[in-house]
Amino acid sequence: MPKYIGVSQEEAIKHARKKDFVLLVTDSIFWKGKPGGLIISQIPTAGSMVKEGRSIYVTITKYRAEGLLSSDLPILYGKRFEFKRKELYNNFELYSRVKEIRYDPGPEQHILEVQYKGQVLTDAEKRTDNIEILKGDTLDFVLSTQSGGKVDMPKLRCMNFAEVRFLLNTYKLELSDLQYMSEITDEENAIVVWQYPNPGESIALGSTIQLKIQQDKPADCD
């Protein structure tokens, strides 16, 4: 199986036809900084042994981001950040970043304020419902703490490395050591199989972490 990741959809289709493969687009994602029509994942993976006539399922980048209004977002103020971070990414293709940790006597790591490009979307006093937001963009969060700048270490195992890099930026964490546990042909889609610190441990913003990755997803990953 050829490697089509990083190749334009048009060029990949031409190449696949010559090899008697059928290229099928199953999903498209807006990826800031990347041109539209670029293949970012494929099944089967590059190097797999396949028969002629095999269908290849690919995900490509969108040419432009779709928009939504801030009124389309769920209630964020007072909610736990980790739950809402996943919901915003899965349902709206929005990334989340911790901008500030602020003392609050309430529960830890709950959302006190949300901003988009410097505009406040919601806080304790108001919610602004008419701000246009582009999918693929990042929301900035102010979170609560009863101590100084601590967050719970997120679970990274079974995530691909591209997702993990965005998550590290979200929590302002630094990658100090990355080990390959197999031959890596596509680092962006390689899977995390081990992490340190462990999920759920309380760590300071700016802490360093260690990861081990391999190309294929382990059987015990969903």
PDB file of C-alpha atoms in Angstrom:
ATOM      1  CA  MET A   1       0.000   0.000   0.000  1.00  0.00           C
ATOM      2  CA  PRO A   2       1.492   3.379  -1.015  1.00  0.00           C
ATOM      3  CA  LYS A   3       1.693   6.274   1.429  1.00  0.00           C
ATOM      4  CA  TYR A   4      -0.856   8.951   0.536  1.00  0.00           C
ATOM      5  CA  ILE A   5      -0.662  11.003   3.723  1.00  0.00           C
ATOM      6  CA  GLY A   6       0.626  14.474   2.858  1.00  0.00           C
ATOM      7  CA  VAL A   7      -0.404  14.092  -0.800  1.00  0.00           C
ATOM      8  CA  SER A   8      -3.193  16.127  -2.398  1.00  0.00           C
ATOM      9  CA  GLN A   9      -6.460  14.306  -3.049  1.00  0.00           C
ATOM     10  CA  GLU A  10      -6.179  14.985  -6.789  1.00  0.00           C
ATOM     11  CA  GLU A  11      -2.681  13.505  -7.081  1.00  0.00           C
ATOM     12  CA  ALA A  12      -3.583  10.548  -4.868  1.00  0.00           C
ATOM     13  CA  ILE A  13      -6.598   9.672  -7.040  1.00  0.00           C
ATOM     14  CA  LYS A  14      -4.435   9.705 -10.178  1.00  0.00           C
ATOM     15  CA  HIS A  15      -1.825   7.486  -8.544  1.00  0.00           C
ATOM     16  CA  ALA A  16      -4.417   5.103  -7.065  1.00  0.00           C
ATOM     17  CA  ARG A  17      -6.064   4.565 -10.459  1.00  0.00           C
ATOM     18  CA  LYS A  18      -2.747   3.476 -11.946  1.00  0.00           C
ATOM     19  CA  LYS A  19      -2.442   0.907  -9.135  1.00  0.00           C
ATOM     20  CA  ASP A  20      -6.085  -0.219  -9.574  1.00  0.00           C
ATOM     21  CA  PHE A  21      -7.053   1.163  -6.152  1.00  0.00           C
ATOM     22  CA  VAL A  22     -10.221   3.107  -5.336  1.00  0.00           C
ATOM     23  CA  LEU A  23      -9.766   6.221  -3.174  1.00  0.00           C
ATOM     24  CA  LEU A  24     -12.771   7.092  -0.981  1.00  0.00           C
ATOM     25  CA  VAL A  25     -13.004  10.219   1.191  1.00  0.00           C
ATOM     26  CA  THR A  26     -14.751   9.325   4.466  1.00  0.00           C
ATOM     27  CA  ASP A  27     -14.204  12.568   6.378  1.00  0.00           C
ATOM     28  CA  SER A  28     -12.851  16.094   6.020  1.00  0.00           C
ATOM     29  CA  ILE A  29     -11.407  18.311   8.743  1.00  0.00           C
ATOM     30  CA  PHE A  30     -10.354  21.944   8.692  1.00  0.00           C
ATOM     31  CA  TRP A  31      -6.697  22.136   9.755  1.00  0.00           C
ATOM     32  CA  LYS A  32      -5.367  25.627  10.230  1.00  0.00           C
ATOM     33  CA  GLY A  33      -2.146  26.202   8.304  1.00  0.00           C
ATOM     34  CA  LYS A  34      -2.654  23.282   5.903  1.00  0.00           C
ATOM     35  CA  PRO A  35      -4.053  23.628   2.365  1.00  0.00           C
ATOM     36  CA  GLY A  36      -7.412  22.087   1.514  1.00  0.00           C
ATOM     37  CA  GLY A  37      -7.646  18.681  -0.136  1.00  0.00           C
ATOM     38  CA  LEU A  38      -4.584  17.262   1.643  1.00  0.00           C
ATOM     39  CA  ILE A  39      -4.778  13.658   2.864  1.00  0.00           C
ATOM     40  CA  ILE A  40      -4.067  13.417   6.607  1.00  0.00           C
ATOM     41  CA  SER A  41      -4.968   9.783   7.330  1.00  0.00           C
ATOM     42  CA  GLN A  42      -5.530   6.589   5.376  1.00  0.00           C
ATOM     43  CA  ILE A  43      -6.798   3.034   5.867  1.00  0.00           C
ATOM     44  CA  PRO A  44      -5.108   0.655   5.075  1.00  0.00           C
ATOM     45  CA  THR A  45      -1.904   2.250   6.321  1.00  0.00           C
ATOM     46  CA  ALA A  46       1.144   2.684   4.111  1.00  0.00           C
ATOM     47  CA  GLY A  47       3.130  -0.519   3.674  1.00  0.00           C
ATOM     48  CA  SER A  48       0.171  -2.862   4.223  1.00  0.00           C
ATOM     49  CA  MET A  49      -0.152  -5.856   1.877  1.00  0.00           C
ATOM     50  CA  VAL A  50      -3.399  -5.467  -0.103  1.00  0.00           C
ATOM     51  CA  LYS A  51      -5.029  -6.881  -3.228  1.00  0.00           C
ATOM     52  CA  GLU A  52      -5.670  -4.983  -6.444  1.00  0.00           C
ATOM     53  CA  GLY A  53      -8.988  -3.170  -6.517  1.00  0.00           C
ATOM     54  CA  ARG A  54      -8.800  -2.426  -2.790  1.00  0.00           C
ATOM     55  CA  SER A  55     -10.661   0.640  -1.524  1.00  0.00           C
ATOM     56  CA  ILE A  56      -8.560   3.174   0.387  1.00  0.00           C
ATOM     57  CA  TYR A  57     -10.412   5.268   2.962  1.00  0.00           C
ATOM     58  CA  VAL A  58      -8.917   8.700   3.573  1.00  0.00           C
ATOM     59  CA  THR A  59      -9.514  11.834   5.605  1.00  0.00           C
ATOM     60  CA  ILE A  60      -8.672  15.134   3.924  1.00  0.00           C
ATOM     61  CA  THR A  61      -8.340  18.756   4.997  1.00  0.00           C
ATOM     62  CA  LYS A  62     -11.147  21.195   4.215  1.00  0.00           C
ATOM     63  CA  TYR A  63     -10.497  24.224   2.008  1.00  0.00           C
ATOM     64  CA  ARG A  64     -12.161  26.614   4.432  1.00  0.00           C
ATOM     65  CA  ALA A  65     -13.445  26.517   7.974  1.00  0.00           C
ATOM     66  CA  GLU A  66     -17.153  26.329   8.724  1.00  0.00           C
ATOM     67  CA  GLY A  67     -18.560  28.909  11.105  1.00  0.00           C
ATOM     68  CA  LEU A  68     -20.922  28.880  14.056  1.00  0.00           C
ATOM     69  CA  LEU A  69     -22.242  31.415  16.548  1.00  0.00           C
ATOM     70  CA  SER A  70     -21.288  31.486  20.204  1.00  0.00           C
ATOM     71  CA  SER A  71     -24.979  30.868  20.963  1.00  0.00           C
ATOM     72  CA  ASP A  72     -24.565  27.397  19.428  1.00  0.00           C
ATOM     73  CA  LEU A  73     -22.078  26.419  22.133  1.00  0.00           C
ATOM     74  CA  PRO A  74     -23.158  24.520  25.254  1.00  0.00           C
ATOM     75  CA  ILE A  75     -23.147  26.163  28.677  1.00  0.00           C
ATOM     76  CA  LEU A  76     -19.485  26.445  29.650  1.00  0.00           C
ATOM     77  CA  TYR A  77     -19.295  28.651  32.734  1.00  0.00           C
ATOM     78  CA  GLY A  78     -19.036  26.630  35.931  1.00  0.00           C
ATOM     79  CA  LYS A  79     -18.509  23.339  34.103  1.00  0.00           C
ATOM     80  CA  ARG A  80     -15.496  21.033  34.429  1.00  0.00           C
ATOM     81  CA  PHE A  81     -12.910  21.914  31.790  1.00  0.00           C
ATOM     82  CA  GLU A  82     -11.857  18.391  30.802  1.00  0.00           C
ATOM     83  CA  PHE A  83     -15.425  17.335  29.970  1.00  0.00           C
ATOM     84  CA  LYS A  84     -16.147  20.479  27.954  1.00  0.00           C
ATOM     85  CA  ARG A  85     -12.794  20.332  26.149  1.00  0.00           C
ATOM     86  CA  LYS A  86     -13.733  16.941  24.694  1.00  0.00           C
ATOM     87  CA  GLU A  87     -17.273  18.064  23.859  1.00  0.00           C
ATOM     88  CA  LEU A  88     -16.068  21.180  22.027  1.00  0.00           C
ATOM     89  CA  TYR A  89     -13.608  19.171  19.942  1.00  0.00           C
ATOM     90  CA  ASN A  90     -15.933  16.269  19.148  1.00  0.00           C
ATOM     91  CA  ASN A  91     -19.046  18.334  18.382  1.00  0.00           C
ATOM     92  CA  PHE A  92     -17.661  21.637  17.066  1.00  0.00           C
ATOM     93  CA  GLU A  93     -14.042  20.927  15.971  1.00  0.00           C
ATOM     94  CA  LEU A  94     -12.866  23.596  18.416  1.00  0.00           C
ATOM     95  CA  TYR A  95      -9.624  23.424  20.374  1.00  0.00           C
ATOM     96  CA  SER A  96      -9.305  24.531  23.991  1.00  0.00           C
ATOM     97  CA  ARG A  97      -6.355  26.218  25.683  1.00  0.00           C
ATOM     98  CA  VAL A  98      -5.789  27.117  29.323  1.00  0.00           C
ATOM     99  CA  LYS A  99      -4.964  30.824  29.355  1.00  0.00           C
ATOM    100  CA  GLU A 100      -5.003  31.396  33.100  1.00  0.00           C
ATOM    101  CA  ILE A 101      -5.464  29.582  36.407  1.00  0.00           C
ATOM    102  CA  ARG A 102      -7.278  31.811  38.887  1.00  0.00           C
ATOM    103  CA  TYR A 103      -8.032  31.341  42.584  1.00  0.00           C
ATOM    104  CA  ASP A 104     -11.652  30.478  43.289  1.00  0.00           C
ATOM    105  CA  PRO A 105     -13.139  28.846  46.413  1.00  0.00           C
ATOM    106  CA  GLY A 106     -15.303  26.551  44.275  1.00  0.00           C
ATOM    107  CA  PRO A 107     -14.381  23.196  42.690  1.00  0.00           C
ATOM    108  CA  GLU A 108     -10.970  22.780  41.034  1.00  0.00           C
ATOM    109  CA  GLN A 109     -10.523  23.184  37.255  1.00  0.00           C
ATOM    110  CA  HIS A 110     -13.990  24.506  36.574  1.00  0.00           C
ATOM    111  CA  ILE A 111     -14.492  27.155  33.898  1.00  0.00           C
ATOM    112  CA  LEU A 112     -14.560  30.758  35.116  1.00  0.00           C
ATOM    113  CA  GLU A 113     -14.248  32.514  31.754  1.00  0.00           C
ATOM    114  CA  VAL A 114     -14.076  31.684  28.041  1.00  0.00           C
ATOM    115  CA  GLN A 115     -12.540  33.946  25.394  1.00  0.00           C
ATOM    116  CA  TYR A 116     -12.305  33.842  21.607  1.00  0.00           C
ATOM    117  CA  LYS A 117      -9.700  36.085  19.989  1.00  0.00           C
ATOM    118  CA  GLY A 118      -9.784  38.367  23.029  1.00  0.00           C
ATOM    119  CA  GLN A 119     -13.582  38.599  23.219  1.00  0.00           C
ATOM    120  CA  VAL A 120     -15.289  37.223  26.314  1.00  0.00           C
ATOM    121  CA  LEU A 121     -17.874  34.604  25.386  1.00  0.00           C
ATOM    122  CA  THR A 122     -18.974  33.814  28.917  1.00  0.00           C
ATOM    123  CA  ASP A 123     -18.090  34.492  32.547  1.00  0.00           C
ATOM    124  CA  ALA A 124     -19.918  34.820  35.868  1.00  0.00           C
ATOM    125  CA  GLU A 125     -21.810  37.933  34.721  1.00  0.00           C
ATOM    126  CA  LYS A 126     -22.739  37.410  31.072  1.00  0.00           C
ATOM    127  CA  ARG A 127     -22.867  35.228  27.999  1.00  0.00           C
ATOM    128  CA  THR A 128     -22.369  36.778  24.546  1.00  0.00           C
ATOM    129  CA  ASP A 129     -24.396  34.980  21.889  1.00  0.00           C
ATOM    130  CA  ASN A 130     -23.638  36.767  18.594  1.00  0.00           C
ATOM    131  CA  ILE A 131     -19.905  36.143  18.099  1.00  0.00           C
ATOM    132  CA  GLU A 132     -18.962  34.179  14.960  1.00  0.00           C
ATOM    133  CA  ILE A 133     -16.483  31.365  15.605  1.00  0.00           C
ATOM    134  CA  LEU A 134     -14.635  29.388  12.932  1.00  0.00           C
ATOM    135  CA  LYS A 135     -14.300  25.640  13.340  1.00  0.00           C
ATOM    136  CA  GLY A 136     -10.681  24.643  13.862  1.00  0.00           C
ATOM    137  CA  ASP A 137      -9.993  27.730  15.983  1.00  0.00           C
ATOM    138  CA  THR A 138      -9.063  27.809  19.671  1.00  0.00           C
ATOM    139  CA  LEU A 139     -11.017  29.009  22.696  1.00  0.00           C
ATOM    140  CA  ASP A 140      -9.085  30.359  25.688  1.00  0.00           C
ATOM    141  CA  PHE A 141     -10.155  29.348  29.188  1.00  0.00           C
ATOM    142  CA  VAL A 142      -9.690  30.725  32.678  1.00  0.00           C
ATOM    143  CA  LEU A 143      -9.957  27.872  35.173  1.00  0.00           C
ATOM    144  CA  SER A 144     -10.481  27.754  38.914  1.00  0.00           C
ATOM    145  CA  THR A 145      -7.952  26.571  41.475  1.00  0.00           C
ATOM    146  CA  GLN A 146      -7.738  26.503  45.245  1.00  0.00           C
ATOM    147  CA  SER A 147      -3.939  26.360  45.052  1.00  0.00           C
ATOM    148  CA  GLY A 148      -1.289  27.555  42.630  1.00  0.00           C
ATOM    149  CA  GLY A 149      -1.389  26.526  38.962  1.00  0.00           C
ATOM    150  CA  LYS A 150      -2.117  22.798  39.249  1.00  0.00           C
ATOM    151  CA  VAL A 151      -3.949  20.621  36.705  1.00  0.00           C
ATOM    152  CA  ASP A 152      -4.794  16.928  36.491  1.00  0.00           C
ATOM    153  CA  MET A 153      -2.610  15.052  34.022  1.00  0.00           C
ATOM    154  CA  PRO A 154      -4.844  14.050  31.067  1.00  0.00           C
ATOM    155  CA  LYS A 155      -4.958  10.505  29.690  1.00  0.00           C
ATOM    156  CA  LEU A 156      -2.824  10.427  26.533  1.00  0.00           C
ATOM    157  CA  ARG A 157      -2.524   6.675  25.941  1.00  0.00           C
ATOM    158  CA  CYS A 158      -4.340   5.507  22.787  1.00  0.00           C
ATOM    159  CA  MET A 159      -4.404   9.034  21.316  1.00  0.00           C
ATOM    160  CA  ASN A 160      -2.487   9.802  18.130  1.00  0.00           C
ATOM    161  CA  PHE A 161       0.541  12.062  18.390  1.00  0.00           C
ATOM    162  CA  ALA A 162      -1.088  14.958  16.514  1.00  0.00           C
ATOM    163  CA  GLU A 163      -3.933  15.037  19.060  1.00  0.00           C
ATOM    164  CA  VAL A 164      -1.458  14.827  21.931  1.00  0.00           C
ATOM    165  CA  ARG A 165       0.554  17.820  20.716  1.00  0.00           C
ATOM    166  CA  PHE A 166      -2.589  19.969  20.737  1.00  0.00           C
ATOM    167  CA  LEU A 167      -3.447  18.683  24.210  1.00  0.00           C
ATOM    168  CA  LEU A 168       0.027  19.513  25.540  1.00  0.00           C
ATOM    169  CA  ASN A 169      -0.452  23.062  24.301  1.00  0.00           C
ATOM    170  CA  THR A 170      -3.833  23.151  26.027  1.00  0.00           C
ATOM    171  CA  TYR A 171      -2.301  22.304  29.399  1.00  0.00           C
ATOM    172  CA  LYS A 172       0.953  24.214  28.784  1.00  0.00           C
ATOM    173  CA  LEU A 173       2.990  21.017  29.152  1.00  0.00           C
ATOM    174  CA  GLU A 174       6.393  20.350  27.595  1.00  0.00           C
ATOM    175  CA  LEU A 175       7.490  17.075  25.964  1.00  0.00           C
ATOM    176  CA  SER A 176      10.922  16.204  27.372  1.00  0.00           C
ATOM    177  CA  ASP A 177      11.343  12.659  26.020  1.00  0.00           C
ATOM    178  CA  LEU A 178       9.736  10.819  23.090  1.00  0.00           C
ATOM    179  CA  GLN A 179      10.617   7.168  22.453  1.00  0.00           C
ATOM    180  CA  TYR A 180       9.700   5.085  19.387  1.00  0.00           C
ATOM    181  CA  MET A 181       8.549   1.554  20.282  1.00  0.00           C
ATOM    182  CA  SER A 182       8.313   0.486  16.620  1.00  0.00           C
ATOM    183  CA  GLU A 183       9.283   1.794  13.200  1.00  0.00           C
ATOM    184  CA  ILE A 184       7.422   5.084  12.734  1.00  0.00           C
ATOM    185  CA  THR A 185       6.381   5.910   9.169  1.00  0.00           C
ATOM    186  CA  ASP A 186       3.775   8.548  10.051  1.00  0.00           C
ATOM    187  CA  GLU A 187       4.496  10.332  13.333  1.00  0.00           C
ATOM    188  CA  GLU A 188       1.310  12.429  13.290  1.00  0.00           C
ATOM    189  CA  ASN A 189      -0.841   9.274  13.388  1.00  0.00           C
ATOM    190  CA  ALA A 190       1.411   7.194  15.649  1.00  0.00           C
ATOM    191  CA  ILE A 191      -0.272   6.061  18.880  1.00  0.00           C
ATOM    192  CA  VAL A 192       0.802   6.847  22.441  1.00  0.00           C
ATOM    193  CA  VAL A 193       1.293   3.579  24.370  1.00  0.00           C
ATOM    194  CA  TRP A 194       2.879   4.946  27.575  1.00  0.00           C
ATOM    195  CA  GLN A 195       3.023   8.245  29.403  1.00  0.00           C
ATOM    196  CA  TYR A 196       4.599   9.780  32.479  1.00  0.00           C
ATOM    197  CA  PRO A 197       3.218  11.312  34.698  1.00  0.00           C
ATOM    198  CA  ASN A 198       0.241   8.982  34.923  1.00  0.00           C
ATOM    199  CA  PRO A 199      -3.315  10.131  34.116  1.00  0.00           C
ATOM    200  CA  GLY A 200      -5.017  11.929  36.983  1.00  0.00           C
ATOM    201  CA  GLU A 201      -1.816  12.982  38.772  1.00  0.00           C
ATOM    202  CA  SER A 202      -1.769  16.607  39.909  1.00  0.00           C
ATOM    203  CA  ILE A 203       0.970  18.481  38.047  1.00  0.00           C
ATOM    204  CA  ALA A 204       2.009  22.108  37.665  1.00  0.00           C
ATOM    205  CA  LEU A 205       1.422  24.047  34.454  1.00  0.00           C
ATOM    206  CA  GLY A 206       4.638  24.005  32.441  1.00  0.00           C
ATOM    207  CA  SER A 207       5.662  20.539  33.680  1.00  0.00           C
ATOM    208  CA  THR A 208       7.565  18.163  31.387  1.00  0.00           C
ATOM    209  CA  ILE A 209       6.229  14.775  30.333  1.00  0.00           C
ATOM    210  CA  GLN A 210       7.576  11.604  28.714  1.00  0.00           C
ATOM    211  CA  LEU A 211       5.886   9.539  25.992  1.00  0.00           C
ATOM    212  CA  LYS A 212       6.349   6.286  24.094  1.00  0.00           C
ATOM    213  CA  ILE A 213       4.652   5.842  20.720  1.00  0.00           C
ATOM    214  CA  GLN A 214       4.207   3.108  18.118  1.00  0.00           C
ATOM    215  CA  GLN A 215       2.721   3.137  14.631  1.00  0.00           C
ATOM    216  CA  ASP A 216      -0.131   0.658  15.101  1.00  0.00           C
ATOM    217  CA  LYS A 217      -2.934   1.022  17.641  1.00  0.00           C
ATOM    218  CA  PRO A 218      -2.758  -1.579  20.454  1.00  0.00           C
ATOM    219  CA  ALA A 219      -5.602  -4.079  20.654  1.00  0.00           C
ATOM    220  CA  ASP A 220      -6.747  -2.723  24.033  1.00  0.00           C
ATOM    221  CA  CYS A 221      -7.296   0.800  22.667  1.00  0.00           C
ATOM    222  CA  ASP A 222     -10.871   1.655  21.717  1.00  0.00           C
TER     223      ASP A 222
END
